Tab-separated table of C-alpha atoms and ligand atoms in Angstrom:
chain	number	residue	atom	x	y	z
A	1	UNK	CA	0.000	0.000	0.000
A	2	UNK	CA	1.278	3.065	-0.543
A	3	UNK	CA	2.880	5.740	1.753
A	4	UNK	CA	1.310	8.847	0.434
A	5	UNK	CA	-2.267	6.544	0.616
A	6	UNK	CA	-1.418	5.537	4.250
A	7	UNK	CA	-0.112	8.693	5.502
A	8	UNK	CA	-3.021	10.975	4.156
A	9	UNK	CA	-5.878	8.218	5.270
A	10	UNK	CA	-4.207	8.583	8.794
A	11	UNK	CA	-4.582	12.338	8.920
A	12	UNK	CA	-8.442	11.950	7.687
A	13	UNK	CA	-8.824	9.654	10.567
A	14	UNK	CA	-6.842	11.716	13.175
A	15	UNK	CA	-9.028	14.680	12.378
A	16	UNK	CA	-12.224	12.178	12.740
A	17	UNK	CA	-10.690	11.834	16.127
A	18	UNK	CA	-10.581	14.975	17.186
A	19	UNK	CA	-14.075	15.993	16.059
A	20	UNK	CA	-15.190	13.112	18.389
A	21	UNK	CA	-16.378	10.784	15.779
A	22	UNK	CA	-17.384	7.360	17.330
A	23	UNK	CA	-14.639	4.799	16.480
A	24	UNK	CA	-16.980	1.530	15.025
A	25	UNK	CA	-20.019	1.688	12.626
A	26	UNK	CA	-22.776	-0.776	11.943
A	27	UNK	CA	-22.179	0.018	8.163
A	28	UNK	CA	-20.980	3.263	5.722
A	29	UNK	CA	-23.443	4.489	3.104
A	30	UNK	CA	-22.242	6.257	0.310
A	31	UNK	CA	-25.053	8.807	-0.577
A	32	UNK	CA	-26.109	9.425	-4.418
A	33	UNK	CA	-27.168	11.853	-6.459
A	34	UNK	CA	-30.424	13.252	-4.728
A	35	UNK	CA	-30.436	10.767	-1.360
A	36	UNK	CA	-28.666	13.893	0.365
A	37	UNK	CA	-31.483	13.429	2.588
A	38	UNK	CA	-31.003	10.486	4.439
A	39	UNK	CA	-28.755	12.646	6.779
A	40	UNK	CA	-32.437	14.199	7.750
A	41	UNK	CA	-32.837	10.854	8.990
A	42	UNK	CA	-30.136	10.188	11.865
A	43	UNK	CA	-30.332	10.765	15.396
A	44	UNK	CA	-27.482	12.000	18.135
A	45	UNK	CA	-25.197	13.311	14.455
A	46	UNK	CA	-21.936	14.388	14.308
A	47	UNK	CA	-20.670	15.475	10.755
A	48	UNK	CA	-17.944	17.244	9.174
A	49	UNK	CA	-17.460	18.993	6.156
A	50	UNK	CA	-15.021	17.821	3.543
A	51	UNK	CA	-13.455	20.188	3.663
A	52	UNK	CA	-12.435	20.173	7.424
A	53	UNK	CA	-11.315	16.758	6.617
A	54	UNK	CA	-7.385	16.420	5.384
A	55	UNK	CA	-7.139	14.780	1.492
A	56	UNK	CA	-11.035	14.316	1.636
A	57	UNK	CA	-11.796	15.016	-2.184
A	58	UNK	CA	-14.140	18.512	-2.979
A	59	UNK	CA	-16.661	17.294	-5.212
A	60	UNK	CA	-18.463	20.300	-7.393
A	61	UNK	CA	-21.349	18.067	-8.705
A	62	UNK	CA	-24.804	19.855	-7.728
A	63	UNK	CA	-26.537	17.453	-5.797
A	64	UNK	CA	-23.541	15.851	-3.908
A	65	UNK	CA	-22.784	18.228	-0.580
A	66	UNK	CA	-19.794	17.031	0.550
A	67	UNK	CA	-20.364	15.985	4.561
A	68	UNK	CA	-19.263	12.813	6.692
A	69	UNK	CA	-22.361	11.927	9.143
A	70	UNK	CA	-22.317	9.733	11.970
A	71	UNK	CA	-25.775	9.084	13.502
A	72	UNK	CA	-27.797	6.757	14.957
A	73	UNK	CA	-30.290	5.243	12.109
A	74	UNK	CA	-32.971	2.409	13.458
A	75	UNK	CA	-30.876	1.494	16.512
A	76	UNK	CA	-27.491	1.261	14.617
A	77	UNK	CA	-24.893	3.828	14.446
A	78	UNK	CA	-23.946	4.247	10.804
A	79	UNK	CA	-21.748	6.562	8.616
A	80	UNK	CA	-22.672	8.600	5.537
A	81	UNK	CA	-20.871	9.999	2.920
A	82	UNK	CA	-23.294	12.952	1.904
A	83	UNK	CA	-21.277	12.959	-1.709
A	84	UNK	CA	-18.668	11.692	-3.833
A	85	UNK	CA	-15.825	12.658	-6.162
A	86	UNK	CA	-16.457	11.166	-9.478
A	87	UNK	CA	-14.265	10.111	-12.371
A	88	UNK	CA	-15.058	12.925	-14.685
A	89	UNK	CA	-14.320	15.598	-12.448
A	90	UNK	CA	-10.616	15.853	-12.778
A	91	UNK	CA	-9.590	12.364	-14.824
A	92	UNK	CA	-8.970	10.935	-11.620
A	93	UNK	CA	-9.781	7.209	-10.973
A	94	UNK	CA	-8.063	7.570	-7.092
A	95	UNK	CA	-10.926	10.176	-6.290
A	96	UNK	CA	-12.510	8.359	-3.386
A	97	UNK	CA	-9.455	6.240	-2.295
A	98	UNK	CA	-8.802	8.229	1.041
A	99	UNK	CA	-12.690	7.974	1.802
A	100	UNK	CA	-12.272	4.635	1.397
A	101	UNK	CA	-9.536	4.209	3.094
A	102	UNK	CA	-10.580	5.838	5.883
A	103	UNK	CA	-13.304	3.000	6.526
A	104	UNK	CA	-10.830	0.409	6.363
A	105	UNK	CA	-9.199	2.484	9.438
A	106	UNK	CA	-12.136	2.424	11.183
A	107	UNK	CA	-13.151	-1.080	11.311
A	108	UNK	CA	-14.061	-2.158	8.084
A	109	UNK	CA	-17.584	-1.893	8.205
A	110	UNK	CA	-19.752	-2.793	5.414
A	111	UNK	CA	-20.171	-0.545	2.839
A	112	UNK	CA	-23.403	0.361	1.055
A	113	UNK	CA	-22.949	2.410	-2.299
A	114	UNK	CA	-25.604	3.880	-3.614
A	115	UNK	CA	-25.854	5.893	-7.125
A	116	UNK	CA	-28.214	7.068	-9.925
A	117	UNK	CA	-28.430	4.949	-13.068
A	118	UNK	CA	-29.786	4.874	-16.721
A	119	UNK	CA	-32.005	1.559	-17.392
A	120	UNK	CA	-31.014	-0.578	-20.758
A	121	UNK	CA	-33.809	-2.854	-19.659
A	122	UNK	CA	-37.391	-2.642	-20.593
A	123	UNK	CA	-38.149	-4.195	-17.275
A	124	UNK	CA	-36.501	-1.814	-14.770
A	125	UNK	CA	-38.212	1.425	-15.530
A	126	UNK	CA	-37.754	4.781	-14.191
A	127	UNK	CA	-38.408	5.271	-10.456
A	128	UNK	CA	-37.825	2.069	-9.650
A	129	UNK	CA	-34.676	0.815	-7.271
A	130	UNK	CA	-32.113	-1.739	-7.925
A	131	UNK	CA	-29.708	-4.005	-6.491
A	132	UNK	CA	-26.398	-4.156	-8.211
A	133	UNK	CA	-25.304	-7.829	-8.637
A	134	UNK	CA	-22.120	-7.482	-10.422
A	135	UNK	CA	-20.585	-4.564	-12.800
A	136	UNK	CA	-18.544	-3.836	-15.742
A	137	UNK	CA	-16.133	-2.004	-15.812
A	138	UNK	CA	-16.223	-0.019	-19.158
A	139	UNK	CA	-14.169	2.874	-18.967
A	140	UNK	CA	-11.209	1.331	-18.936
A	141	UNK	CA	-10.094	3.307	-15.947
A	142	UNK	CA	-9.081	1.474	-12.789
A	143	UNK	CA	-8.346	2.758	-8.921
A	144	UNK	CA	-5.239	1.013	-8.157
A	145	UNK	CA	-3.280	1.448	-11.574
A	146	UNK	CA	0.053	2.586	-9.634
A	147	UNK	CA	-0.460	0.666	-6.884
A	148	UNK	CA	2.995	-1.380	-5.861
A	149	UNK	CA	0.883	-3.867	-2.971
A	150	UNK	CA	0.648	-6.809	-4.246
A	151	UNK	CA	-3.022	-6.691	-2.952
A	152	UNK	CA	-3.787	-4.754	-6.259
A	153	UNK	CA	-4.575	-8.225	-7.716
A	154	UNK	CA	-7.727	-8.155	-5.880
A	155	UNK	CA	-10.593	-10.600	-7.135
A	156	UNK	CA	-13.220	-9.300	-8.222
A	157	UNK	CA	-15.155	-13.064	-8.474
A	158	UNK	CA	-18.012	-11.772	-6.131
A	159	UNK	CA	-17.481	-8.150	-5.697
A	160	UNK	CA	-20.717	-7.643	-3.919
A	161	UNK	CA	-21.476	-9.321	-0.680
A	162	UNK	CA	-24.386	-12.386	-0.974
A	163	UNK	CA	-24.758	-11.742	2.940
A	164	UNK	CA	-25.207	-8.022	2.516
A	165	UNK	CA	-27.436	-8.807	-0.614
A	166	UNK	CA	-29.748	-10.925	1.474
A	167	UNK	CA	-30.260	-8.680	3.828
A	168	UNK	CA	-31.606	-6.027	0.913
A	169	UNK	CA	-33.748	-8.628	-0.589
A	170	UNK	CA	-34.691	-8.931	3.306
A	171	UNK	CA	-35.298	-5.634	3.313
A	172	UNK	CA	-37.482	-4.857	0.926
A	173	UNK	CA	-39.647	-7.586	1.336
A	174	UNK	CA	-40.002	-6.578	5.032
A	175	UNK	CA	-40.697	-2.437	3.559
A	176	UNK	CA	-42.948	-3.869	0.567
A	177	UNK	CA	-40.027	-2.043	-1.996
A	178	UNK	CA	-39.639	-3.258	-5.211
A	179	UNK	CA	-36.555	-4.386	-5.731
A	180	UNK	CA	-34.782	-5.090	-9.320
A	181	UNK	CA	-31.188	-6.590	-9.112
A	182	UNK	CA	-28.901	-6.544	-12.343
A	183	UNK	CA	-25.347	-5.663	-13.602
A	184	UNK	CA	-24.041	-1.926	-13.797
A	185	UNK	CA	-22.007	-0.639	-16.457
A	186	UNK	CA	-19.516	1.978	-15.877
A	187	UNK	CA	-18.936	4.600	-18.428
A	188	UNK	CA	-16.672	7.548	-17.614
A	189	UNK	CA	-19.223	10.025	-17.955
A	190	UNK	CA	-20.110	13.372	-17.720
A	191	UNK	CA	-21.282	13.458	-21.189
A	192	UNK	CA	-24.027	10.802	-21.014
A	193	UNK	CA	-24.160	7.638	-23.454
A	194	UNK	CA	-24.970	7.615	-27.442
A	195	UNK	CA	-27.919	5.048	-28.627
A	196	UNK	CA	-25.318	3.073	-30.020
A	197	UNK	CA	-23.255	2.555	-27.023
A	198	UNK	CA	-26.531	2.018	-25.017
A	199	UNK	CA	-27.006	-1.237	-27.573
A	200	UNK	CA	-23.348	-2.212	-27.205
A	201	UNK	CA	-24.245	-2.021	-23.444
A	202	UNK	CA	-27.331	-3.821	-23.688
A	203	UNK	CA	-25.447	-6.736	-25.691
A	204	UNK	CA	-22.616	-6.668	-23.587
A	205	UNK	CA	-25.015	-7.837	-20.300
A	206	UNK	CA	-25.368	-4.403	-18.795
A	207	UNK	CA	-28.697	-3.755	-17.337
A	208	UNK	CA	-28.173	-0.194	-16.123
A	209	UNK	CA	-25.476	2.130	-16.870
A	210	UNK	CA	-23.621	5.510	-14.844
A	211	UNK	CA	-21.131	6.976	-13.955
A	212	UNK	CA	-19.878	6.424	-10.425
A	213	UNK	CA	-19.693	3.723	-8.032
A	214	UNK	CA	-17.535	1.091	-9.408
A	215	UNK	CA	-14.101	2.362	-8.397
A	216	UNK	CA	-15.541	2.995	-5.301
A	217	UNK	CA	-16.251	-1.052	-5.238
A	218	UNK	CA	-12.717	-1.903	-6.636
A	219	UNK	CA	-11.229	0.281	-4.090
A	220	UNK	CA	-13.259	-1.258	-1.545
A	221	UNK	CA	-12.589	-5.000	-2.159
A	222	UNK	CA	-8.971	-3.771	-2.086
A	223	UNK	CA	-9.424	-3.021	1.877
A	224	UNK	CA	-11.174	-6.038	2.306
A	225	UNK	CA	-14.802	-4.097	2.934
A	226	UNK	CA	-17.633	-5.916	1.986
A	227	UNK	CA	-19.929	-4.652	-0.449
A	228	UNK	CA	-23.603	-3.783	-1.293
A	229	UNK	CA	-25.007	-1.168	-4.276
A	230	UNK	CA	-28.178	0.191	-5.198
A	231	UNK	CA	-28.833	1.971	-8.023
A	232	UNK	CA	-32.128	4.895	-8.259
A	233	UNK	CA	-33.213	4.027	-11.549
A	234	UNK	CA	-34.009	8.140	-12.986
A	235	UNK	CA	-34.189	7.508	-16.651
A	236	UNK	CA	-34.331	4.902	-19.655
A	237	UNK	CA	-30.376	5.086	-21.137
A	238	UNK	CA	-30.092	6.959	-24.469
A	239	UNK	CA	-32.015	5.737	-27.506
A	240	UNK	CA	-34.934	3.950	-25.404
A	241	UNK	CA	-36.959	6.729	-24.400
A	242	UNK	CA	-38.199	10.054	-26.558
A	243	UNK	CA	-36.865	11.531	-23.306
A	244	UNK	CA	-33.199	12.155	-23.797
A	245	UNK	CA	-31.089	11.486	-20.309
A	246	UNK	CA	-30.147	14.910	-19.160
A	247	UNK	CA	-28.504	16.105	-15.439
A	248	UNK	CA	-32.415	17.780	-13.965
A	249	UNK	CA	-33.755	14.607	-14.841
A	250	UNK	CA	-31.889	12.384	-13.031
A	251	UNK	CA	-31.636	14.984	-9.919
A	252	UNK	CA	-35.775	14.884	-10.022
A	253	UNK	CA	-36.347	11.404	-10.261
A	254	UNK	CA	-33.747	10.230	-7.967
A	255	UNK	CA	-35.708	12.672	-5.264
A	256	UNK	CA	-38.830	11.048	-5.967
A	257	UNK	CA	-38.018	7.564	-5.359
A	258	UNK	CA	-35.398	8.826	-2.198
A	259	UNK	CA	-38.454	8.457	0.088
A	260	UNK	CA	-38.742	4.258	-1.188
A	261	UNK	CA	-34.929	3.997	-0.240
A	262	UNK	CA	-34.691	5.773	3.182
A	263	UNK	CA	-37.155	3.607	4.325
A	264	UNK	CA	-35.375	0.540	2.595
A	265	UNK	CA	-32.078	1.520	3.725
A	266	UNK	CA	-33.907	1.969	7.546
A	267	UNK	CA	-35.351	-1.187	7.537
A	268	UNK	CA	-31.460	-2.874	5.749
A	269	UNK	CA	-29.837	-1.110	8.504
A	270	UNK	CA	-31.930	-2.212	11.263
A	271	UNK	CA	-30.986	-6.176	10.132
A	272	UNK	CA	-27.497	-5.275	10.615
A	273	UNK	CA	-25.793	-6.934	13.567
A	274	UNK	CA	-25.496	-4.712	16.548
A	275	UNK	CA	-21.334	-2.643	16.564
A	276	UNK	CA	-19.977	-1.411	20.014
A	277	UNK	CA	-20.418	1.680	17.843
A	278	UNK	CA	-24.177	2.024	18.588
A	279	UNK	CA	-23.530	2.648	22.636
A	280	UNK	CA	-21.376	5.673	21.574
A	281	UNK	CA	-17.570	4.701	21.596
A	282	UNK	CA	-15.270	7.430	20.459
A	283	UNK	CA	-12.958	7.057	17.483
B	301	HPA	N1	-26.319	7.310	-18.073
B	301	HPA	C1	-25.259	7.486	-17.243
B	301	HPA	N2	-25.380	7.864	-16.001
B	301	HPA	C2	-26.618	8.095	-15.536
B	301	HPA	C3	-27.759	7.942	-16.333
B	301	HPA	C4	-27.595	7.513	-17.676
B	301	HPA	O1	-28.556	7.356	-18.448
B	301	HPA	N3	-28.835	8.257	-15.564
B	301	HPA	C5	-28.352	8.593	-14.337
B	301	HPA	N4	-27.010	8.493	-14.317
């Protein structure tokens, strides 16, 4: 692992310390574009800016606000990351590896990503939540290109967790959500896909398609977290729909359905086993 990597995640968590933020975690949630809101949702919170935090990444995406919560959500002390650094923004793959990091140096706790997502299916329509089972990779682009740890070889056989997956399906049968479950593509992004790569995706396996998340997964499995995703379906992908994916869209719908996955994400969260985290230990 590298020093830079190691050095600069131990300052993030050093100023975690400081701030008082309690030391274990239930799980992490990485917060997509227009789920902001699940912050309204926690009890006893502490939170920091990212900016207050040392190498935490500024993201300048509307809809991403760029806080670290701790609270208490359905008995179980959990973390949020209200936003993410994507891809696009600078050309950087390495965006979120500090965040990530960080969790590793806080226990490893489970890590839920979540993310809005274009539909190549005709049966996952707009509105409707769903469970990432696996992902492709399509940019090309890759976390740990330059890292010397021999842990870079990391497999990627069963990236997402079946436990964690379980406990979704769990979930939302326990809520009443619908809940889809199919394989993400990854393009770089920002501009969003043509019709013709949206039928190269389709024949390729994808099911949905965006632009975040699966670096975040690669860099994950590299610290040995485990895994979960779900994706806020806001659109058909290009070429399906006379709507044409656009930025307002996807912000709109992902609100709408935001109030189906709080209370999915509650209810997930609540089937988590218990962390010493939840009686208020202190990082
Ligand atoms: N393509 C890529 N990313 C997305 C889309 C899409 O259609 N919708 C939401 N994020």
């Amino acid at each position: 692992m590298s020093r830079d990597h190691e050095a600069a995640i131990a300052e993030a968590h050093a100023a975690l310390a400081r701030a008082g933020f309690p030391r274990e975690h239930a799980c992490a949630i990485v917060l997509g574009t227009g789920l902001g809101g699940l912050v309204d949702d926690l009890e006893d919170a502490i939170g920091l800016d990212y900016a207050a935090i040392p190498h935490f990444p500024q993201s300048a995406v509307s809809g991403h606000a760029g806080r670290l919560v701790s609270g208490m959500l359905a008995g179980r002390r959990v973390l949020l990351m209200q936003g993410r650094k994507h891809y696009y923004e600078t050309g950087d793959a390495q965006a979120m590896r500090v965040p990530i990091g960080l969790l590793a140096a806080l226990g490893a706790p489970p890590l839920l990503l979540t993310n809005a997502a274009g539909s190549t299916s005709a049966e996952i329509t707009p509105g409707s939540l769903a469970m990432i089972s696996d992902h492709i990779a399509f940019s090309g682009m890759n976390p740990l290109i330059g890292e010397s740890d021999e842990r870079r070889f990391v497999t990627m056989s069963q990236a997402y967790d079946p436990g964690l997956a379980a406990l979704l399906e769990q979930a939302a049968g326990e809520t009443g959500t619908a809940l889809e479950r199919g394989v993400y593509m990854w393009f770089s992004g920002p501009s969003f896909e043509t019709p013709a790569e949206i039928r190269m995706a389709q024949v390729m396996g994808a099911d949905f398609v965006g632009m975040s998340t699966v670096p975040e997964v690669i860099l994950a499995r590299f610290y040995g977290l485990r895994v979960a995703g779900i994706s806020t379906i806001t659109n058909m992908a290009a070429g399906l729909s006379t709507i044409a994916p656009s930025h307002d869209e996807t912000k709109r719908v992902a609100a709408q359905a935001s109030a189906d996955l709080r209370a999915l994400l509650r209810a997930f969260v609540g089937l988590l086993p218990a962390s010493p985290g939840d009686a208020g230990e202190r990082a």
